[in-house]
Tab-separated table of C-alpha atoms and ligand atoms in Angstrom:
chain	number	residue	atom	x	y	z
A	228	UNK	CA	117.285	124.925	81.073
A	229	UNK	CA	119.834	123.038	79.019
A	230	UNK	CA	121.306	119.671	79.979
A	231	UNK	CA	125.090	119.785	79.494
A	232	UNK	CA	125.707	116.121	80.141
A	233	UNK	CA	124.315	113.124	81.886
A	234	UNK	CA	126.203	110.452	83.779
A	235	UNK	CA	124.780	106.945	83.956
A	236	UNK	CA	125.999	104.802	86.826
A	237	UNK	CA	125.246	101.264	87.837
A	238	UNK	CA	125.677	100.804	91.559
A	239	UNK	CA	125.394	97.573	93.505
A	240	UNK	CA	123.734	97.576	96.915
A	241	UNK	CA	123.053	94.522	99.048
A	242	UNK	CA	119.671	94.411	100.775
A	243	UNK	CA	119.784	93.861	104.549
A	244	UNK	CA	117.695	90.755	103.962
A	245	UNK	CA	116.610	89.050	100.726
A	246	UNK	CA	113.204	90.159	99.432
A	247	UNK	CA	110.995	87.408	98.006
A	248	UNK	CA	107.971	87.973	95.770
A	249	UNK	CA	105.878	85.564	93.706
A	250	UNK	CA	108.277	86.134	90.779
A	251	UNK	CA	111.590	85.654	92.555
A	252	UNK	CA	114.095	86.687	95.193
A	253	UNK	CA	116.123	89.886	95.267
A	254	UNK	CA	119.302	90.163	97.307
A	255	UNK	CA	121.954	92.209	95.516
A	256	UNK	CA	120.285	95.194	93.851
A	257	UNK	CA	121.726	96.565	90.623
A	258	UNK	CA	120.565	100.172	90.466
A	259	UNK	CA	120.865	102.584	87.549
A	260	UNK	CA	121.401	106.166	88.743
A	261	UNK	CA	121.287	109.159	86.434
A	262	UNK	CA	123.052	112.403	87.263
A	263	UNK	CA	122.271	115.376	85.033
A	264	UNK	CA	124.449	118.457	84.804
A	265	UNK	CA	121.971	121.250	84.120
A	266	UNK	CA	123.868	124.519	83.740
A	267	UNK	CA	126.118	123.548	86.634
A	268	UNK	CA	123.397	122.108	88.877
A	269	UNK	CA	123.748	118.406	89.709
A	270	UNK	CA	120.334	116.736	89.568
A	271	UNK	CA	119.502	113.085	90.236
A	272	UNK	CA	117.130	110.364	89.128
A	273	UNK	CA	116.905	106.587	89.547
A	274	UNK	CA	115.602	103.944	87.194
A	275	UNK	CA	113.637	101.297	89.029
A	276	UNK	CA	114.334	98.678	86.347
A	277	UNK	CA	115.160	95.345	87.934
A	278	UNK	CA	117.960	92.860	87.455
A	279	UNK	CA	115.538	90.583	85.565
A	280	UNK	CA	112.473	91.241	83.360
A	281	UNK	CA	110.110	89.623	85.886
A	282	UNK	CA	108.145	92.565	87.295
A	283	UNK	CA	108.047	94.243	83.868
A	284	UNK	CA	109.975	93.808	80.619
A	285	UNK	CA	112.570	96.428	81.557
A	286	UNK	CA	115.955	95.613	83.065
A	287	UNK	CA	119.025	97.644	84.013
A	288	UNK	CA	120.482	96.684	80.619
A	289	UNK	CA	117.485	97.804	78.553
A	290	UNK	CA	117.200	101.043	80.537
A	291	UNK	CA	120.874	101.830	79.950
A	292	UNK	CA	120.543	101.168	76.206
A	293	UNK	CA	117.334	103.186	75.833
A	294	UNK	CA	118.733	106.113	77.825
A	295	UNK	CA	122.016	106.265	75.927
A	296	UNK	CA	120.822	105.498	72.407
A	297	UNK	CA	117.271	106.862	72.316
A	298	UNK	CA	116.351	109.220	75.166
A	299	UNK	CA	119.522	111.259	75.570
A	300	UNK	CA	119.464	112.253	71.851
A	301	UNK	CA	115.954	113.668	72.353
A	302	UNK	CA	117.048	116.180	75.019
A	303	UNK	CA	120.685	116.725	74.098
A	304	UNK	CA	121.462	120.367	73.259
A	305	UNK	CA	117.823	121.445	73.550
A	306	UNK	CA	116.586	124.464	75.430
A	307	UNK	CA	113.887	123.102	77.745
A	308	UNK	CA	111.533	125.680	79.256
A	309	UNK	CA	110.369	123.487	82.145
A	310	UNK	CA	110.599	119.932	83.449
A	311	UNK	CA	106.903	119.567	82.630
A	312	UNK	CA	107.891	119.507	78.910
A	313	UNK	CA	110.294	116.592	79.210
A	314	UNK	CA	107.664	113.854	79.158
A	315	UNK	CA	106.402	115.015	75.730
A	316	UNK	CA	109.968	115.239	74.390
A	317	UNK	CA	110.435	111.561	75.244
A	318	UNK	CA	107.154	110.494	73.604
A	319	UNK	CA	108.709	109.164	70.351
A	320	UNK	CA	110.031	106.231	72.396
A	321	UNK	CA	107.216	103.782	73.101
A	322	UNK	CA	107.184	102.320	76.589
A	323	UNK	CA	110.455	101.945	78.505
A	324	UNK	CA	108.976	104.052	81.281
A	325	UNK	CA	111.603	103.118	83.866
A	326	UNK	CA	114.342	104.413	81.568
A	327	UNK	CA	112.319	107.575	80.917
A	328	UNK	CA	111.620	108.135	84.619
A	329	UNK	CA	115.335	108.226	85.484
A	330	UNK	CA	115.805	111.195	83.143
A	331	UNK	CA	112.437	112.879	83.640
A	332	UNK	CA	112.610	112.875	87.430
A	333	UNK	CA	116.215	114.164	87.386
A	334	UNK	CA	115.102	117.178	85.335
A	335	UNK	CA	112.345	117.913	87.845
A	336	UNK	CA	115.026	117.863	90.550
A	337	UNK	CA	117.066	120.274	88.391
A	338	UNK	CA	114.223	122.750	87.925
A	339	UNK	CA	113.361	122.671	91.635
A	340	UNK	CA	117.012	123.332	92.515
A	341	UNK	CA	117.225	126.161	89.963
A	342	UNK	CA	114.157	127.754	91.553
A	343	UNK	CA	115.364	126.973	95.075
A	344	UNK	CA	112.097	125.144	95.773
A	345	UNK	CA	111.384	121.747	97.342
A	346	UNK	CA	110.465	119.312	94.546
A	347	UNK	CA	107.201	118.476	96.351
A	348	UNK	CA	106.148	122.132	96.054
A	349	UNK	CA	107.139	122.357	92.391
A	350	UNK	CA	104.989	119.365	91.405
A	351	UNK	CA	102.025	120.792	93.332
A	352	UNK	CA	102.201	118.705	96.501
A	353	UNK	CA	100.221	119.877	99.507
A	354	UNK	CA	101.057	117.365	102.242
A	355	UNK	CA	103.701	118.177	104.864
A	356	UNK	CA	104.088	114.597	105.903
A	357	UNK	CA	103.092	111.324	104.322
A	358	UNK	CA	101.703	108.109	105.852
A	359	UNK	CA	103.949	105.058	105.531
A	360	UNK	CA	103.478	101.324	105.319
A	361	UNK	CA	105.804	98.386	104.805
A	362	UNK	CA	105.996	95.638	102.224
A	363	UNK	CA	107.104	92.322	103.691
A	364	UNK	CA	108.446	89.643	101.367
A	365	UNK	CA	107.444	85.978	101.477
A	366	UNK	CA	109.023	84.550	104.657
A	367	UNK	CA	110.500	81.072	105.141
A	368	UNK	CA	108.451	80.467	108.303
A	369	UNK	CA	105.205	81.693	109.833
A	370	UNK	CA	107.013	82.677	113.066
A	371	UNK	CA	109.421	84.713	110.981
A	372	UNK	CA	106.515	86.481	109.281
A	373	UNK	CA	104.843	87.309	112.605
A	374	UNK	CA	108.150	88.663	113.930
A	375	UNK	CA	108.560	90.922	110.881
A	376	UNK	CA	105.038	92.273	111.304
A	377	UNK	CA	105.563	92.891	115.019
A	378	UNK	CA	108.772	94.763	114.305
A	379	UNK	CA	107.109	96.988	111.682
A	380	UNK	CA	104.162	97.764	113.963
A	381	UNK	CA	106.524	98.594	116.824
A	382	UNK	CA	108.282	101.082	114.540
A	383	UNK	CA	104.944	102.826	113.955
A	384	UNK	CA	104.188	101.808	110.347
A	385	UNK	CA	100.522	102.406	109.554
A	386	UNK	CA	99.793	99.413	107.362
A	387	UNK	CA	101.275	96.032	106.639
A	388	UNK	CA	101.479	94.483	103.192
A	389	UNK	CA	102.636	90.924	102.728
A	390	UNK	CA	103.581	89.243	99.502
A	391	UNK	CA	101.605	86.128	98.604
A	392	UNK	CA	101.800	83.378	95.976
A	393	UNK	CA	99.881	80.141	95.376
A	394	UNK	CA	100.347	77.897	98.410
A	395	UNK	CA	101.512	80.827	100.543
A	396	UNK	CA	98.300	82.822	100.738
A	397	UNK	CA	95.321	81.741	102.865
A	398	UNK	CA	97.248	80.335	105.828
A	399	UNK	CA	99.665	83.228	106.394
A	400	UNK	CA	96.849	85.765	106.068
A	401	UNK	CA	94.663	83.796	108.459
A	402	UNK	CA	97.498	83.498	110.990
A	403	UNK	CA	98.249	87.226	110.839
A	404	UNK	CA	94.585	88.153	111.164
A	405	UNK	CA	94.192	85.969	114.246
A	406	UNK	CA	97.294	87.446	115.821
A	407	UNK	CA	96.552	91.081	114.793
A	408	UNK	CA	92.752	91.438	114.492
A	409	UNK	CA	92.667	95.185	113.922
A	410	UNK	CA	95.702	96.219	111.890
A	411	UNK	CA	95.487	97.620	108.373
A	412	UNK	CA	96.562	94.579	106.372
A	413	UNK	CA	96.837	93.935	102.624
A	414	UNK	CA	98.404	91.441	100.229
A	415	UNK	CA	100.318	91.722	96.940
A	416	UNK	CA	100.343	88.778	94.511
A	417	UNK	CA	102.432	90.282	91.675
A	418	UNK	CA	100.329	88.537	89.001
A	419	UNK	CA	100.664	85.030	90.442
A	420	UNK	CA	97.016	83.958	89.983
A	421	UNK	CA	94.553	83.293	87.172
A	422	UNK	CA	90.888	84.140	86.934
A	423	UNK	CA	90.112	80.470	87.674
A	424	UNK	CA	91.560	81.068	91.157
A	425	UNK	CA	88.637	83.381	92.009
A	426	UNK	CA	87.160	80.924	94.585
A	427	UNK	CA	90.465	80.850	96.491
A	428	UNK	CA	90.823	84.645	96.368
A	429	UNK	CA	87.204	84.964	97.520
A	430	UNK	CA	88.105	83.094	100.703
A	431	UNK	CA	90.412	86.008	101.588
A	432	UNK	CA	87.317	88.233	101.911
A	433	UNK	CA	86.894	86.788	105.422
A	434	UNK	CA	89.975	88.680	106.603
A	435	UNK	CA	88.757	92.200	105.681
A	436	UNK	CA	91.968	93.147	103.913
A	437	UNK	CA	92.375	96.770	102.819
A	438	UNK	CA	93.021	95.487	99.304
A	439	UNK	CA	94.541	92.733	97.192
A	440	UNK	CA	97.209	94.082	94.872
A	441	UNK	CA	97.621	92.837	91.284
A	442	UNK	CA	96.388	89.243	91.607
A	443	UNK	CA	96.145	88.596	87.828
A	444	UNK	CA	98.137	89.110	84.621
A	445	UNK	CA	100.572	92.015	84.487
A	446	UNK	CA	98.820	93.554	81.439
A	447	UNK	CA	95.312	92.165	81.891
A	448	UNK	CA	92.896	94.821	83.133
A	449	UNK	CA	89.839	92.994	81.782
A	450	UNK	CA	90.250	89.859	83.911
A	451	UNK	CA	90.680	92.016	87.011
A	452	UNK	CA	87.258	93.533	86.239
A	453	UNK	CA	85.801	90.034	86.091
A	454	UNK	CA	87.485	89.053	89.334
A	455	UNK	CA	86.382	92.238	91.124
A	456	UNK	CA	82.737	91.268	90.478
A	457	UNK	CA	83.326	88.043	92.385
A	458	UNK	CA	85.183	89.297	95.478
A	459	UNK	CA	84.496	91.935	98.136
A	460	UNK	CA	88.109	92.885	98.837
A	461	UNK	CA	89.027	95.927	96.732
A	462	UNK	CA	91.525	95.180	93.997
A	463	UNK	CA	94.498	97.524	93.734
A	464	UNK	CA	96.240	97.592	90.367
A	465	UNK	CA	100.023	97.936	90.168
A	466	UNK	CA	101.668	96.229	87.137
A	467	UNK	CA	98.675	96.915	84.806
A	468	UNK	CA	98.673	100.709	84.975
A	469	UNK	CA	101.246	102.405	82.753
A	470	UNK	CA	99.441	105.655	82.017
A	471	UNK	CA	96.360	107.738	82.728
A	472	UNK	CA	94.409	106.162	79.860
A	473	UNK	CA	94.815	102.701	81.351
A	474	UNK	CA	93.845	104.153	84.722
A	475	UNK	CA	90.670	105.560	83.174
A	476	UNK	CA	89.910	102.248	81.455
A	477	UNK	CA	90.431	100.278	84.673
A	478	UNK	CA	88.181	102.628	86.634
A	479	UNK	CA	85.422	102.598	83.983
A	480	UNK	CA	85.585	98.798	83.819
A	481	UNK	CA	85.475	98.627	87.626
A	482	UNK	CA	88.639	96.546	87.581
A	483	UNK	CA	89.930	98.121	90.812
A	484	UNK	CA	89.013	100.336	93.761
A	485	UNK	CA	92.533	101.610	94.371
A	486	UNK	CA	95.620	102.282	92.234
A	487	UNK	CA	99.272	102.103	93.233
A	488	UNK	CA	101.454	104.656	91.415
A	489	UNK	CA	105.145	104.043	90.782
A	490	UNK	CA	107.259	106.705	89.095
A	491	UNK	CA	109.200	104.102	87.125
A	492	UNK	CA	106.133	102.232	85.912
A	493	UNK	CA	104.465	105.371	84.522
A	494	UNK	CA	107.610	107.242	83.404
A	495	UNK	CA	108.129	110.163	85.783
A	496	UNK	CA	106.448	112.967	87.702
A	497	UNK	CA	104.348	114.336	84.816
A	498	UNK	CA	102.650	111.023	83.924
A	499	UNK	CA	102.363	110.147	87.631
A	500	UNK	CA	100.442	113.379	88.223
A	501	UNK	CA	98.133	112.533	85.298
A	502	UNK	CA	97.308	109.116	86.776
A	503	UNK	CA	96.864	110.776	90.171
A	504	UNK	CA	94.449	113.334	88.708
A	505	UNK	CA	92.309	110.773	86.844
A	506	UNK	CA	92.009	108.759	90.057
A	507	UNK	CA	91.182	111.841	92.118
A	508	UNK	CA	88.444	112.911	89.679
A	509	UNK	CA	86.907	109.435	90.052
A	510	UNK	CA	87.275	109.167	93.854
A	511	UNK	CA	89.834	106.369	93.537
A	512	UNK	CA	92.507	106.726	96.247
A	513	UNK	CA	96.145	106.143	95.315
A	514	UNK	CA	99.336	105.295	97.161
A	515	UNK	CA	102.993	105.259	96.247
A	516	UNK	CA	104.488	101.881	95.432
A	517	UNK	CA	108.133	100.972	95.991
A	518	UNK	CA	110.756	99.095	93.996
A	519	UNK	CA	113.443	98.576	96.661
A	520	UNK	CA	114.918	101.950	95.710
A	521	UNK	CA	118.085	103.586	96.923
A	522	UNK	CA	117.716	106.933	98.684
A	523	UNK	CA	117.508	108.823	95.375
A	524	UNK	CA	114.436	106.961	94.117
A	525	UNK	CA	113.025	107.032	97.634
A	526	UNK	CA	113.374	110.848	97.743
A	527	UNK	CA	111.431	111.171	94.475
A	528	UNK	CA	108.740	108.850	95.873
A	529	UNK	CA	108.423	111.063	98.938
A	530	UNK	CA	107.980	114.195	96.801
A	531	UNK	CA	105.325	112.486	94.646
A	532	UNK	CA	103.468	111.269	97.740
A	533	UNK	CA	102.883	114.891	98.792
A	534	UNK	CA	100.109	115.159	96.141
A	535	UNK	CA	96.653	115.363	97.704
A	536	UNK	CA	95.148	112.066	96.512
A	537	UNK	CA	97.972	109.972	98.004
A	538	UNK	CA	95.658	109.341	100.926
A	539	UNK	CA	96.649	105.746	101.717
A	540	UNK	CA	99.961	104.704	103.332
A	541	UNK	CA	102.545	103.883	100.652
A	542	UNK	CA	105.439	101.441	100.374
A	543	UNK	CA	107.722	104.337	101.228
A	544	UNK	CA	109.721	103.284	104.249
A	545	UNK	CA	112.880	104.267	106.098
A	546	UNK	CA	116.308	103.736	104.509
A	547	UNK	CA	117.269	101.452	107.351
A	548	UNK	CA	114.601	98.905	106.484
A	549	UNK	CA	116.540	98.090	103.310
A	550	UNK	CA	120.140	99.252	103.644
A	551	UNK	CA	122.913	99.133	106.226
A	552	UNK	CA	123.895	102.502	104.789
A	553	UNK	CA	121.984	104.560	102.210
A	554	UNK	CA	123.505	106.869	99.562
A	555	UNK	CA	121.819	110.079	100.725
A	556	UNK	CA	122.297	112.466	103.615
A	557	UNK	CA	120.292	112.511	105.809
A	558	UNK	CA	118.815	109.034	105.417
A	559	UNK	CA	115.024	108.670	105.149
A	560	UNK	CA	113.546	108.424	108.640
A	561	UNK	CA	110.064	107.390	109.701
A	562	UNK	CA	108.473	108.899	112.823
A	563	UNK	CA	106.957	106.868	115.676
A	564	UNK	CA	103.572	107.703	114.108
A	565	UNK	CA	104.611	106.050	110.845
A	566	UNK	CA	105.071	109.221	108.816
A	567	UNK	CA	107.823	110.829	106.754
A	568	UNK	CA	108.185	114.602	106.834
A	569	UNK	CA	108.521	116.188	103.388
A	570	UNK	CA	112.003	117.751	103.315
A	571	UNK	CA	112.186	121.538	103.034
A	572	UNK	CA	115.461	121.878	101.095
A	573	UNK	CA	115.611	122.535	97.344
A	574	UNK	CA	114.989	119.717	94.850
A	575	UNK	CA	114.691	116.201	96.241
A	576	UNK	CA	115.824	117.619	99.591
A	577	UNK	CA	118.338	114.882	100.391
A	578	UNK	CA	121.998	115.174	99.393
A	579	UNK	CA	123.562	112.334	97.385
A	580	UNK	CA	126.782	111.110	99.060
A	581	UNK	CA	129.129	111.199	96.085
A	582	UNK	CA	131.992	109.312	97.781
A	583	UNK	CA	129.718	106.477	98.738
A	584	UNK	CA	128.073	106.394	95.301
A	585	UNK	CA	131.515	106.285	93.661
A	586	UNK	CA	132.588	103.400	95.858
A	587	UNK	CA	129.464	101.407	94.891
A	588	UNK	CA	129.775	102.170	91.162
A	589	UNK	CA	130.439	99.171	88.905
A	590	UNK	CA	130.008	100.928	85.570
A	591	UNK	CA	129.766	104.519	84.417
A	592	UNK	CA	129.135	106.277	81.133
A	593	UNK	CA	129.198	110.019	80.513
A	594	UNK	CA	127.029	111.330	77.677
A	595	UNK	CA	127.721	114.802	76.310
B	291	OSB	O1	104.934	94.889	93.551
B	291	OSB	O2	105.162	96.489	94.886
B	291	OSB	C1	105.657	95.572	94.248
B	291	OSB	C2	109.364	95.234	95.160
B	291	OSB	C3	109.902	94.879	93.958
B	291	OSB	C4	109.061	94.709	92.870
B	291	OSB	C5	107.682	94.910	93.005
B	291	OSB	C6	107.143	95.297	94.205
B	291	OSB	C7	108.001	95.419	95.319
B	291	OSB	C8	107.536	95.749	96.662
B	291	OSB	C9	108.536	96.381	97.582
B	291	OSB	O3	106.444	95.460	97.081
B	291	OSB	C10	108.167	97.759	97.925
B	291	OSB	C11	109.284	98.489	98.616
B	291	OSB	O4	110.164	99.069	97.949
B	291	OSB	O5	109.233	98.511	99.838
B	292	MG	MG1	102.932	95.511	93.754
């Protein structure tokens, strides 16, 4: 396949309610969408880079720059035999995985559409439906938190994750555990703690959480290994894992019992599959993380989650949890059992609503 042109768009979408993590609050999302014209087929990807460099060093601005000035020149005019080759073509650029993922995932969508296959099938997925959880931001009040959890459970979601930060950790978890003794519950700290906080984190062991996600430094696997020796709750790494080699290192060091895979963090479907495979070979379960994506990124997450070792419920939830109106047709729906059915249409299996995307577009650049 040959990519004729790519269109970068920045769209703005307001979240139904602000999402607070230990590193800040998100309300108006700025989302970079990439549309590739591959021999007449329109294929789509999303960069999960944030508005600010707080989750990782990438932002919408850096992703735009890297895509236009460094990644597009690597694929422009080239005959590409398969989407599985794209990751290696992009290798001269170090890092910037969220920028890479926008392009890499779009070319997987293109190949699947060319072959008239669902993307999940093309990447080797075997699941027909995937288990879903929710990620609940830090809430202003405890009653508000309980209400959010009740609502998610009533919708059928299979596990509840809450965001924590220093001062908003032990008490909310304790309150939820008392109210909901049996639910699958976990916490995500987004690197808000230090190894010296081990005694505090150890107190969370009493609440038999499924896992504690990324308590320590965003690039510090070693300290997580030291923490894991001191607590019973399995550590799940998110921010720390950018490729399969880091996954292997973390597993060998016993820094975690679980890994969260995000397409943007690792750079696309090919590197995601590599992390998935290393984890599978070492009996480490994985799940799909979320980055408050629009329907396009969400659709790619659903396809990735069809791989066999995605055995734990992911942060892949219904469109309506985030948006009054999504940019795909149909929107992502979650069943009463807390599952999403893998779509059977070609490519990502959801159709981008061009009119709506156009109306949300704040900036556009066509690269030929
Ligand atoms: O750490 O998983 C995270 C959102 C933004 C940045 C980082 C994270 C998150 C979430 C939300 O937890 C997951 C979602 O999209 O539902
Ligand atoms: Mg996380």
